[in-house]
């Protein structure tokens, strides 16, 4: 059995403040054409971030990337759908995901995008669990460095629950 921590690990207010800071930093340093967001986990972060960068004209597209079957452990093999319909050749792409964990999702996605001929690419994640990394990958923009804990809320789920919460919580075994 699992339950949510008594208090949020990151409050909604802290998230909103950080998202605005990140939006300003990205707008200043990367002139991008399109945000490519990985569903489902990144949906909330992506909409907030995109809205905060509205003055920098951009398009938005979503793909589905899944490596977690159910529960907390990644099954390792990444399944990506929706990429084949997009024409990203020559485009400057900002890849957005919720969290960088083992790094498998990002490293695979980035390789696929390079293969498709994107002209420039930067990655952005709300959270980074550096300790969990198994591949050599660093995101260009990181919202929060967090410890090796399983987190839910603000788009992130545990077996599809908790996604719609506006703050980030840790999940504890009871
Ligand atoms: P990676 O490929 O191992 O880096 O995993 C990235 C994906 O796993 C993220 O896009 C999330 O969907 C999911 N994930 C990793 N850590 C967590 C977590 O703590 N809570 C919920 N989902 C997670
Ligand atoms: Mg994900």
XYZ file of C-alpha atoms and ligand atoms in Angstrom, residues 38-42 65-67 97-99 105, ligand 2:
13
model
C 5.705 13.803 -23.973
C 2.285 12.672 -22.821
C 0.868 11.983 -20.433
C 3.100 13.066 -17.576
C 4.193 16.383 -19.085
C 6.180 8.083 -24.744
C 5.768 5.183 -22.376
C 8.239 2.976 -20.637
C 9.041 16.056 -20.275
C 7.904 15.858 -16.677
C 10.893 14.143 -15.135
C 13.149 8.352 -22.552
Mg 6.675 10.290 -19.178
